[in-house]
Amino acid sequence: MPTSDKDLELAKALILKDFGIQEGKEAPNASEEDLLRFLADQIAEMIAFNLEVLLSNLYRLDVSEQKVNFALSPRCPEPANIALARLVLERQKARAFTKKHYQQPDLGDLDGLEL
């Protein structure tokens, strides 16, 4: 799936929101590699001090449990924080692509709609 600059910007916004990161901590026009490095640092901190919250975030973001387990295993060729950051970034880029290409039409005023 090709990634446009808009997809990357939306993925960045999703990552900042989902991980509770203040916008000022990251350069507004960071490259994908800069974003990956920044996210890897955040994940390393979460692994050390808040693993439960990290795992909960990964579950909520629908990152594959099998891929997460491999990223955390000794068999993974990359450090866990970098491997997990790649998984999160790829998932968020996929979400951004989906949001952009499959937008729901405005349903208008729903007042009076009884359930």
PDB file of C-alpha atoms in Angstrom, residues 67-114:
ATOM      1  CA  LYS A  67       3.552  -9.937  15.422  1.00  0.00           C
ATOM      2  CA  VAL A  68       3.775  -8.303  18.859  1.00  0.00           C
ATOM      3  CA  ASN A  69       4.840 -11.613  20.412  1.00  0.00           C
ATOM      4  CA  PHE A  70       7.547 -12.029  17.772  1.00  0.00           C
ATOM      5  CA  ALA A  71       8.750  -8.429  18.259  1.00  0.00           C
ATOM      6  CA  LEU A  72       9.111  -9.097  21.987  1.00  0.00           C
ATOM      7  CA  SER A  73      10.851 -12.451  21.508  1.00  0.00           C
ATOM      8  CA  PRO A  74      14.623 -13.037  21.423  1.00  0.00           C
ATOM      9  CA  ARG A  75      14.234 -14.336  17.835  1.00  0.00           C
ATOM     10  CA  CYS A  76      13.413 -10.853  16.537  1.00  0.00           C
ATOM     11  CA  PRO A  77      16.460  -9.347  14.790  1.00  0.00           C
ATOM     12  CA  GLU A  78      15.600  -5.804  15.942  1.00  0.00           C
ATOM     13  CA  PRO A  79      15.333  -4.418  19.458  1.00  0.00           C
ATOM     14  CA  ALA A  80      11.762  -4.735  20.756  1.00  0.00           C
ATOM     15  CA  ASN A  81      11.092  -0.997  20.851  1.00  0.00           C
ATOM     16  CA  ILE A  82      12.042  -0.553  17.187  1.00  0.00           C
ATOM     17  CA  ALA A  83      10.115  -3.627  16.025  1.00  0.00           C
ATOM     18  CA  LEU A  84       7.004  -2.505  17.931  1.00  0.00           C
ATOM     19  CA  ALA A  85       7.357   1.044  16.593  1.00  0.00           C
ATOM     20  CA  ARG A  86       7.427  -0.354  13.037  1.00  0.00           C
ATOM     21  CA  LEU A  87       4.279  -2.377  13.749  1.00  0.00           C
ATOM     22  CA  VAL A  88       2.463   0.649  15.185  1.00  0.00           C
ATOM     23  CA  LEU A  89       3.532   2.902  12.327  1.00  0.00           C
ATOM     24  CA  GLU A  90       2.443   0.384   9.696  1.00  0.00           C
ATOM     25  CA  ARG A  91      -0.905  -0.138  11.431  1.00  0.00           C
ATOM     26  CA  GLN A  92      -1.520   3.589  11.747  1.00  0.00           C
ATOM     27  CA  LYS A  93      -0.618   4.176   8.097  1.00  0.00           C
ATOM     28  CA  ALA A  94      -3.146   1.490   7.160  1.00  0.00           C
ATOM     29  CA  ARG A  95      -5.764   3.195   9.360  1.00  0.00           C
ATOM     30  CA  ALA A  96      -4.963   6.568   7.762  1.00  0.00           C
ATOM     31  CA  PHE A  97      -5.323   5.081   4.274  1.00  0.00           C
ATOM     32  CA  THR A  98      -8.659   3.535   5.206  1.00  0.00           C
ATOM     33  CA  LYS A  99      -9.954   6.751   6.789  1.00  0.00           C
ATOM     34  CA  LYS A 100      -9.009   8.733   3.702  1.00  0.00           C
ATOM     35  CA  HIS A 101     -10.323   6.332   1.073  1.00  0.00           C
ATOM     36  CA  TYR A 102     -13.452   4.985   2.782  1.00  0.00           C
ATOM     37  CA  GLN A 103     -15.002   8.062   4.364  1.00  0.00           C
ATOM     38  CA  GLN A 104     -18.572   7.752   5.565  1.00  0.00           C
ATOM     39  CA  PRO A 105     -21.021  10.223   4.034  1.00  0.00           C
ATOM     40  CA  ASP A 106     -22.542  12.829   6.322  1.00  0.00           C
ATOM     41  CA  LEU A 107     -25.841  11.427   7.574  1.00  0.00           C
ATOM     42  CA  GLY A 108     -27.217  14.866   8.342  1.00  0.00           C
ATOM     43  CA  ASP A 109     -29.497  15.606  11.247  1.00  0.00           C
ATOM     44  CA  LEU A 110     -30.375  12.506  13.239  1.00  0.00           C
ATOM     45  CA  ASP A 111     -32.695  14.229  15.720  1.00  0.00           C
ATOM     46  CA  GLY A 112     -35.907  12.350  16.242  1.00  0.00           C
ATOM     47  CA  LEU A 113     -34.361   9.044  15.331  1.00  0.00           C
ATOM     48  CA  GLU A 114     -35.742   6.507  17.780  1.00  0.00           C
TER      49      GLU A 114
END
